[in-house]
């Protein structure tokens, strides 16, 4: 089948790879150049973890782990570094994650805050700490490049600098020409509704500009990836963090201003940087608080933080990754290929259609 994938971020690239593995003739169309920083998939790091309260996500992460390793072998690239991860904060939030790991037969141990600080002296902890050793970090830029390279090796044609204007019955029209399509996959991140809503009823998607920051480490300590859930002694929003080649990255989850992806200014808000510095001062003795170096990136969020991966007619939508989609990308690519092949996903979590507000992340 001729499939056009709209969007060359991590999800579009992963979809193209999976579709090509199944023998489809794929064209991937991306409005910007490879490695651009205007969407959601750029930078040097993303957390990889299985610790979700919902079993479906735990299984999806496990499948993604296998595929990331396959991609590393296929492309000869290091993508996934295992560092372990910790979830800490309110026991009621941490406990369901421990139980979900156990149900999946994945490793996880509960530590008290003092023991956790002894192991990771760059951090301090308050209440329950869940350590899951199979987690770590992905190199984001290298991962997108590897997915694209693996797809191209299987014959996928990539068209950069080519913005899709309209999806017609048997072709996709762009500002540099048209591409024949039996099926179209829209994986266009913050731009998805603009392209897909002429054909499907899209759930609400909210685009925000998020601004994590890198801090220089001052201790020669190991750093797990971490999620500090709000509540207990953390009186602000939840915070995530991880080590990377640019320093220790920390960020608030989904607190940025609503923006238009075409007109945003890419300027981090100083008050957001100050909040991250306050967090680092209180909880991260292993970083130089004054070294904060912010960057911006887009979240495209659904009302319940569950993804949209669904098909309507000859159009499949993969969007709304709500600030936690990177780790799953190759497994999501397989779901997209399943839908294109006429299979169903066996979950209602990702269906098109209205969502109610509750968080999965
Ligand atoms: C600060 C930050 C931290 C994050 N941390 C994590 C983490 O630790 N772990 C994790 O799992 N996830 C994390 N995420 C989430 C993850 O990065 C995203 O879920 C993921 O990158 C979304 O990828 P995407 O392909 O859907 O979107 P994008 O990367 O935005 O790709 C969409 C692409 O479509 C293209 N496009 C749009 N319109 C058109 C058009 N008309 N024609 C052609 N091309 C078009 C765009 O140019 C873009 O390249 C984080 C996100 C941010 C912003």
Short mmCIF file of C-alpha atoms and ligand atoms in Angstrom, two decimals:
data_model
loop_
_atom_site.label_atom_id
_atom_site.label_comp_id
_atom_site.label_asym_id
_atom_site.label_seq_id
_atom_site.Cartn_x
_atom_site.Cartn_y
_atom_site.Cartn_z
CA UNK A 1 0.00 0.00 0.00
CA UNK A 2 1.22 3.58 -0.66
CA UNK A 3 1.34 5.39 2.69
CA UNK A 4 2.23 9.05 3.25
CA UNK A 5 3.36 9.90 6.78
CA UNK A 6 2.98 13.58 7.68
CA UNK A 7 5.59 14.64 10.25
CA UNK A 8 9.23 13.69 10.71
CA UNK A 9 9.37 13.88 14.53
CA UNK A 10 9.96 10.76 16.59
CA UNK A 11 6.44 9.41 16.02
CA UNK A 12 6.36 9.96 12.25
CA UNK A 13 9.85 8.49 11.86
CA UNK A 14 8.94 5.45 13.98
CA UNK A 15 5.70 4.97 12.02
CA UNK A 16 7.60 5.10 8.72
CA UNK A 17 10.09 2.50 10.02
CA UNK A 18 7.33 0.09 11.11
CA UNK A 19 5.30 0.56 7.93
CA UNK A 20 8.37 -0.09 5.76
CA UNK A 21 9.15 -3.26 7.74
CA UNK A 22 5.67 -4.49 6.76
CA UNK A 23 6.38 -3.86 3.07
CA UNK A 24 4.42 -0.65 2.54
CA UNK A 25 5.67 1.98 0.09
CA UNK A 26 6.17 4.95 2.37
CA UNK A 27 6.81 8.65 1.84
CA UNK A 28 7.56 10.73 4.94
CA UNK A 29 6.84 14.44 4.50
CA UNK A 30 8.30 16.99 6.94
CA UNK A 31 7.83 20.75 6.75
CA UNK A 32 11.21 21.60 8.31
CA UNK A 33 14.75 20.22 7.98
CA UNK A 34 16.11 17.14 9.85
CA UNK A 35 17.02 17.91 13.47
CA UNK A 36 14.92 21.10 13.66
CA UNK A 37 14.06 22.50 17.09
CA UNK A 38 10.52 23.78 16.45
CA UNK A 39 8.54 20.72 17.58
CA UNK A 40 8.75 18.20 20.40
CA UNK A 41 11.45 15.67 19.52
CA UNK A 42 14.76 17.61 19.61
CA UNK A 43 17.51 17.71 22.21
CA UNK A 44 19.90 15.27 23.82
CA UNK A 45 17.72 13.45 26.34
CA UNK A 46 14.35 11.91 27.17
CA UNK A 47 13.45 9.68 30.09
CA UNK A 48 12.84 6.02 29.33
CA UNK A 49 10.84 4.24 32.05
CA UNK A 50 8.20 1.54 32.51
CA UNK A 51 6.77 2.88 35.79
CA UNK A 52 3.21 3.77 34.86
CA UNK A 53 0.13 3.00 36.93
CA UNK A 54 -1.72 1.76 33.83
CA UNK A 55 -0.72 -1.75 32.67
CA UNK A 56 -1.11 -0.89 28.99
CA UNK A 57 1.66 1.73 29.19
CA UNK A 58 3.95 -0.67 31.09
CA UNK A 59 3.55 -3.23 28.29
CA UNK A 60 4.02 -0.58 25.61
CA UNK A 61 7.28 0.57 27.25
CA UNK A 62 8.50 -3.04 27.40
CA UNK A 63 7.81 -3.46 23.67
CA UNK A 64 9.51 -0.12 22.96
CA UNK A 65 12.59 -1.26 24.93
CA UNK A 66 12.96 -4.29 22.61
CA UNK A 67 12.55 -2.12 19.52
CA UNK A 68 15.00 0.58 20.70
CA UNK A 69 17.60 -2.18 21.14
CA UNK A 70 16.76 -3.57 17.67
CA UNK A 71 17.19 -0.09 16.21
CA UNK A 72 20.57 0.34 17.92
CA UNK A 73 21.79 -2.88 16.31
CA UNK A 74 20.23 -2.01 12.96
CA UNK A 75 21.90 1.42 12.82
CA UNK A 76 25.03 0.86 14.92
CA UNK A 77 24.06 3.76 17.21
CA UNK A 78 23.90 4.08 21.03
CA UNK A 79 20.46 5.39 21.88
CA UNK A 80 19.30 4.04 25.24
CA UNK A 81 21.48 4.34 28.36
CA UNK A 82 20.28 2.44 31.41
CA UNK A 83 20.75 4.53 34.57
CA UNK A 84 17.76 3.34 36.61
CA UNK A 85 15.00 5.75 37.57
CA UNK A 86 13.23 6.79 40.73
CA UNK A 87 9.70 7.96 41.39
CA UNK A 88 9.25 9.70 44.70
CA UNK A 89 6.66 11.75 46.49
CA UNK A 90 3.18 11.02 47.76
CA UNK A 91 2.85 7.27 48.49
CA UNK A 92 -0.65 7.16 46.91
CA UNK A 93 0.86 8.18 43.57
CA UNK A 94 3.99 6.03 43.80
CA UNK A 95 2.34 2.81 45.07
CA UNK A 96 0.23 2.00 41.94
CA UNK A 97 3.42 2.23 39.88
CA UNK A 98 5.15 -0.30 42.12
CA UNK A 99 2.16 -2.64 41.76
CA UNK A 100 2.05 -2.25 37.97
CA UNK A 101 5.77 -3.11 37.68
CA UNK A 102 5.20 -6.20 39.82
CA UNK A 103 2.23 -7.32 37.70
CA UNK A 104 4.47 -7.03 34.63
CA UNK A 105 7.28 -8.99 36.28
CA UNK A 106 9.63 -5.98 36.07
CA UNK A 107 12.17 -5.10 38.72
CA UNK A 108 11.36 -2.42 41.29
CA UNK A 109 12.38 -1.78 44.89
CA UNK A 110 11.07 0.58 47.53
CA UNK A 111 13.68 2.59 49.42
CA UNK A 112 13.47 4.94 52.36
CA UNK A 113 14.58 8.52 51.69
CA UNK A 114 17.88 8.18 53.56
CA UNK A 115 18.91 5.06 51.66
CA UNK A 116 17.97 6.74 48.37
CA UNK A 117 20.08 9.81 49.24
CA UNK A 118 23.00 7.56 50.14
CA UNK A 119 22.81 5.95 46.67
CA UNK A 120 22.24 9.20 44.75
CA UNK A 121 23.83 11.99 46.84
CA UNK A 122 23.04 14.60 44.20
CA UNK A 123 19.38 14.34 45.19
CA UNK A 124 17.27 14.50 48.37
CA UNK A 125 13.99 12.64 48.88
CA UNK A 126 10.93 12.99 51.07
CA UNK A 127 8.59 10.01 51.35
CA UNK A 128 8.32 6.72 49.42
CA UNK A 129 11.01 6.15 46.77
CA UNK A 130 10.47 3.62 44.00
CA UNK A 131 13.70 2.58 42.26
CA UNK A 132 13.26 0.79 38.93
CA UNK A 133 16.61 -0.28 37.55
CA UNK A 134 15.57 -1.03 33.94
CA UNK A 135 14.91 2.65 33.18
CA UNK A 136 17.24 5.34 31.88
CA UNK A 137 17.48 7.88 29.12
CA UNK A 138 17.28 8.07 25.34
CA UNK A 139 19.36 10.40 23.23
CA UNK A 140 16.54 12.25 21.47
CA UNK A 141 18.27 13.67 18.37
CA UNK A 142 20.14 10.44 17.72
CA UNK A 143 16.93 8.42 18.15
CA UNK A 144 14.99 10.40 15.54
CA UNK A 145 17.97 10.25 13.16
CA UNK A 146 18.31 6.48 13.67
CA UNK A 147 14.60 5.81 13.12
CA UNK A 148 14.74 7.88 9.93
CA UNK A 149 17.91 6.18 8.72
CA UNK A 150 16.47 2.72 9.40
CA UNK A 151 13.29 3.69 7.52
CA UNK A 152 15.29 5.05 4.58
CA UNK A 153 17.34 1.84 4.48
CA UNK A 154 14.06 -0.01 3.91
CA UNK A 155 13.17 2.28 1.03
CA UNK A 156 11.21 5.08 2.72
CA UNK A 157 11.39 8.29 0.71
CA UNK A 158 11.86 11.37 2.92
CA UNK A 159 10.81 14.83 1.77
CA UNK A 160 12.03 17.67 3.99
CA UNK A 161 11.11 21.35 3.66
CA UNK A 162 7.75 20.16 2.37
CA UNK A 163 4.66 21.34 4.27
CA UNK A 164 1.44 19.40 3.75
CA UNK A 165 -1.38 21.76 2.82
CA UNK A 166 -4.23 19.36 2.14
CA UNK A 167 -5.10 15.69 2.25
CA UNK A 168 -7.19 14.66 -0.72
CA UNK A 169 -8.81 11.28 -1.48
CA UNK A 170 -5.79 9.72 -3.22
CA UNK A 171 -3.00 12.19 -2.68
CA UNK A 172 -1.37 14.54 -0.24
CA UNK A 173 -0.70 17.99 -1.54
CA UNK A 174 2.30 19.96 -0.25
CA UNK A 175 3.80 23.31 -1.12
CA UNK A 176 6.41 21.53 -3.28
CA UNK A 177 4.22 18.94 -5.03
CA UNK A 178 1.77 16.07 -4.51
CA UNK A 179 2.29 12.49 -3.31
CA UNK A 180 -0.04 9.60 -4.14
CA UNK A 181 -1.50 7.89 -1.08
CA UNK A 182 -3.79 4.94 -0.36
CA UNK A 183 -3.51 5.79 3.33
CA UNK A 184 -2.26 8.86 5.22
CA UNK A 185 -0.74 8.88 8.72
CA UNK A 186 -0.85 12.27 10.43
CA UNK A 187 1.89 12.46 13.08
CA UNK A 188 2.23 16.22 12.98
CA UNK A 189 2.57 16.99 16.70
CA UNK A 190 1.22 20.45 17.55
CA UNK A 191 0.03 20.93 13.97
CA UNK A 192 -2.07 17.74 13.82
CA UNK A 193 -5.56 19.21 14.25
CA UNK A 194 -4.98 21.72 11.46
CA UNK A 195 -4.35 18.91 8.99
CA UNK A 196 -6.55 16.11 10.30
CA UNK A 197 -9.69 17.90 11.47
CA UNK A 198 -11.02 18.33 7.93
CA UNK A 199 -11.35 14.51 7.88
CA UNK A 200 -11.86 13.30 11.47
CA UNK A 201 -13.43 14.65 14.63
CA UNK A 202 -10.33 15.44 16.70
CA UNK A 203 -10.35 15.44 20.52
CA UNK A 204 -9.17 18.74 21.99
CA UNK A 205 -5.37 19.18 21.82
CA UNK A 206 -3.62 21.93 23.77
CA UNK A 207 -0.15 23.08 22.70
CA UNK A 208 2.11 24.54 25.37
CA UNK A 209 5.69 25.78 25.32
CA UNK A 210 7.59 23.95 28.04
CA UNK A 211 10.98 25.03 29.33
CA UNK A 212 13.22 22.61 31.15
CA UNK A 213 16.77 23.72 32.01
CA UNK A 214 20.18 22.06 32.21
CA UNK A 215 22.23 22.48 35.38
CA UNK A 216 25.93 21.67 35.73
CA UNK A 217 26.58 18.79 38.15
CA UNK A 218 28.97 19.64 41.01
CA UNK A 219 29.20 16.16 42.53
CA UNK A 220 30.79 13.17 40.91
CA UNK A 221 27.61 11.18 41.56
CA UNK A 222 25.44 8.86 39.51
CA UNK A 223 22.07 10.27 38.45
CA UNK A 224 18.97 8.19 37.91
CA UNK A 225 16.18 9.56 35.76
CA UNK A 226 13.53 10.79 38.18
CA UNK A 227 9.97 11.93 38.61
CA UNK A 228 9.14 13.83 41.78
CA UNK A 229 5.36 13.66 42.11
CA UNK A 230 3.58 16.69 43.58
CA UNK A 231 2.26 16.72 47.15
CA UNK A 232 3.91 15.84 50.46
CA UNK A 233 6.94 18.12 50.81
CA UNK A 234 6.82 19.17 47.14
CA UNK A 235 4.37 22.05 47.15
CA UNK A 236 4.71 22.93 43.46
CA UNK A 237 3.99 21.03 40.24
CA UNK A 238 5.59 17.64 39.61
CA UNK A 239 9.22 17.74 38.48
CA UNK A 240 11.13 15.35 36.24
CA UNK A 241 14.85 15.18 35.69
CA UNK A 242 17.74 13.18 34.28
CA UNK A 243 21.41 13.44 33.50
CA UNK A 244 22.41 14.19 29.90
CA UNK A 245 25.48 15.21 27.96
CA UNK A 246 24.34 18.85 28.45
CA UNK A 247 24.08 18.54 32.24
CA UNK A 248 21.30 17.54 34.62
CA UNK A 249 18.02 18.45 32.93
CA UNK A 250 15.04 19.26 35.13
CA UNK A 251 11.59 20.45 34.12
CA UNK A 252 8.06 21.04 35.33
CA UNK A 253 5.53 18.73 33.67
CA UNK A 254 3.06 20.65 31.52
CA UNK A 255 3.01 24.08 33.14
CA UNK A 256 4.00 26.22 30.14
CA UNK A 257 1.87 28.84 28.37
CA UNK A 258 -0.50 27.88 25.56
CA UNK A 259 1.14 28.86 22.25
CA UNK A 260 0.63 28.75 18.49
CA UNK A 261 3.47 26.55 17.12
CA UNK A 262 3.96 28.91 14.15
CA UNK A 263 4.17 32.20 16.04
CA UNK A 264 5.72 31.32 19.43
CA UNK A 265 8.89 33.21 20.32
CA UNK A 266 11.03 30.41 21.82
CA UNK A 267 11.91 32.70 24.76
CA UNK A 268 11.92 30.94 28.14
CA UNK A 269 9.95 32.79 30.85
CA UNK A 270 12.33 34.02 33.60
CA UNK A 271 9.84 33.10 36.37
CA UNK A 272 9.86 29.49 35.14
CA UNK A 273 13.66 29.39 35.33
CA UNK A 274 13.46 30.81 38.88
CA UNK A 275 11.03 28.04 39.90
CA UNK A 276 13.46 25.39 38.61
CA UNK A 277 16.33 27.07 40.48
CA UNK A 278 14.25 27.05 43.70
CA UNK A 279 13.56 23.37 43.19
CA UNK A 280 17.25 22.64 42.59
CA UNK A 281 18.20 24.64 45.69
CA UNK A 282 15.79 22.59 47.83
CA UNK A 283 16.14 19.10 46.34
CA UNK A 284 19.29 18.77 44.21
CA UNK A 285 22.46 19.41 46.24
CA UNK A 286 24.46 17.89 43.37
CA UNK A 287 23.93 20.74 40.87
CA UNK A 288 25.18 24.31 40.52
CA UNK A 289 21.92 26.25 40.92
CA UNK A 290 23.26 29.34 39.13
CA UNK A 291 24.19 27.39 36.00
CA UNK A 292 20.57 27.01 34.78
CA UNK A 293 20.47 26.98 30.98
CA UNK A 294 16.85 26.80 29.71
CA UNK A 295 15.50 25.50 26.40
CA UNK A 296 12.00 25.31 24.92
CA UNK A 297 9.97 22.45 23.49
CA UNK A 298 6.29 21.79 22.73
CA UNK A 299 3.80 19.61 24.57
CA UNK A 300 0.61 18.68 22.68
CA UNK A 301 -1.72 17.45 25.36
CA UNK A 302 -5.07 15.64 25.41
CA UNK A 303 -7.59 16.17 28.22
CA UNK A 304 -6.68 12.87 29.90
CA UNK A 305 -2.98 12.78 28.84
CA UNK A 306 -3.60 9.52 26.94
CA UNK A 307 -2.32 9.49 23.35
CA UNK A 308 -4.41 9.54 20.18
CA UNK A 309 -3.52 6.57 17.97
CA UNK A 310 -6.57 5.70 15.91
CA UNK A 311 -7.86 5.29 12.40
CA UNK A 312 -10.86 6.74 10.55
CA UNK A 313 -11.28 5.54 6.98
CA UNK A 314 -7.92 5.82 5.22
CA UNK A 315 -6.48 8.26 7.72
CA UNK A 316 -4.59 7.32 10.89
CA UNK A 317 -3.80 9.91 13.55
CA UNK A 318 -0.88 9.57 15.99
CA UNK A 319 -0.74 12.67 18.15
CA UNK A 320 -1.42 14.15 21.59
CA UNK A 321 1.62 12.56 23.21
CA UNK A 322 1.10 14.84 26.21
CA UNK A 323 4.74 15.23 27.22
CA UNK A 324 5.45 11.52 27.69
CA UNK A 325 5.46 9.93 24.24
CA UNK A 326 9.12 9.72 23.25
CA UNK A 327 10.00 6.55 25.15
CA UNK A 328 7.17 4.64 23.42
CA UNK A 329 7.84 5.82 19.85
CA UNK A 330 8.89 2.56 18.14
CA UNK A 331 6.03 0.69 19.83
CA UNK A 332 3.60 3.44 18.77
CA UNK A 333 4.99 3.04 15.24
CA UNK A 334 3.90 -0.61 15.39
CA UNK A 335 0.42 0.41 16.55
CA UNK A 336 0.19 2.80 13.60
CA UNK A 337 1.23 0.00 11.21
CA UNK A 338 -1.36 -2.31 12.81
CA UNK A 339 -4.10 0.24 12.16
CA UNK A 340 -2.97 0.80 8.57
CA UNK A 341 -3.05 -3.00 8.12
CA UNK A 342 -6.66 -3.05 9.33
CA UNK A 343 -6.03 -4.47 12.82
CA UNK A 344 -7.46 -3.08 16.05
CA UNK A 345 -5.36 -2.07 19.05
CA UNK A 346 -7.14 -3.95 21.82
CA UNK A 347 -7.40 -0.82 23.99
CA UNK A 348 -9.82 2.09 24.06
CA UNK A 349 -7.22 4.39 25.67
CA UNK A 350 -6.02 5.93 22.41
CA UNK A 351 -9.30 6.29 20.50
CA UNK A 352 -10.40 9.40 18.65
CA UNK A 353 -13.36 10.92 20.44
CA UNK A 354 -13.95 13.14 23.43
CA UNK A 355 -11.78 12.72 26.55
CA UNK A 356 -12.44 13.50 30.19
CA UNK A 357 -9.80 15.14 32.36
CA UNK A 358 -7.57 12.81 34.33
CA UNK A 359 -3.84 12.21 34.08
CA UNK A 360 -2.06 9.10 32.81
CA UNK A 361 1.48 10.44 32.85
C1 LIG B 1 10.57 19.50 27.32
C2 LIG B 1 10.07 18.13 26.95
C3 LIG B 1 10.50 17.05 27.68
C4 LIG B 1 10.02 15.77 27.37
N1 LIG B 1 10.48 14.71 28.08
C5 LIG B 1 10.07 13.46 27.76
C6 LIG B 1 10.62 12.35 28.43
O1 LIG B 1 11.49 12.51 29.29
N2 LIG B 1 10.20 11.11 28.07
C7 LIG B 1 9.25 10.91 27.11
O2 LIG B 1 8.88 9.77 26.86
N3 LIG B 1 8.71 11.96 26.44
C8 LIG B 1 9.10 13.23 26.74
N4 LIG B 1 8.61 14.30 26.07
C9 LIG B 1 7.56 14.10 25.06
C10 LIG B 1 8.09 13.68 23.71
O3 LIG B 1 9.28 14.37 23.40
C11 LIG B 1 6.99 13.94 22.68
O4 LIG B 1 5.82 13.21 23.11
C12 LIG B 1 7.36 13.48 21.29
O5 LIG B 1 8.59 14.06 20.90
C13 LIG B 1 6.27 13.87 20.30
O6 LIG B 1 6.72 13.58 19.00
P1 LIG B 1 5.83 13.90 17.71
O7 LIG B 1 6.50 13.23 16.58
O8 LIG B 1 4.41 13.58 18.02
O9 LIG B 1 5.88 15.49 17.56
P2 LIG B 1 6.97 16.42 16.87
O10 LIG B 1 8.33 16.04 17.29
O11 LIG B 1 6.56 17.83 17.12
O12 LIG B 1 6.86 16.08 15.33
C14 LIG B 1 5.80 16.52 14.53
C15 LIG B 1 6.42 16.89 13.20
O13 LIG B 1 5.40 17.15 12.25
C16 LIG B 1 5.87 18.17 11.41
N5 LIG B 1 4.74 18.80 10.73
C17 LIG B 1 3.73 19.47 11.31
N6 LIG B 1 2.87 19.92 10.39
C18 LIG B 1 3.34 19.52 9.19
C19 LIG B 1 2.89 19.70 7.86
N7 LIG B 1 1.76 20.37 7.57
N8 LIG B 1 3.62 19.19 6.86
C20 LIG B 1 4.76 18.48 7.12
N9 LIG B 1 5.24 18.31 8.37
C21 LIG B 1 4.53 18.81 9.41
C22 LIG B 1 6.57 19.12 12.37
O14 LIG B 1 7.42 20.03 11.72
C23 LIG B 1 7.27 18.15 13.31
O15 LIG B 1 8.58 17.87 12.86
C24 LIG B 1 9.08 15.60 26.34
C25 LIG B 1 8.66 16.70 25.58
C26 LIG B 1 9.16 17.96 25.88
C27 LIG B 1 8.69 19.12 25.05
#
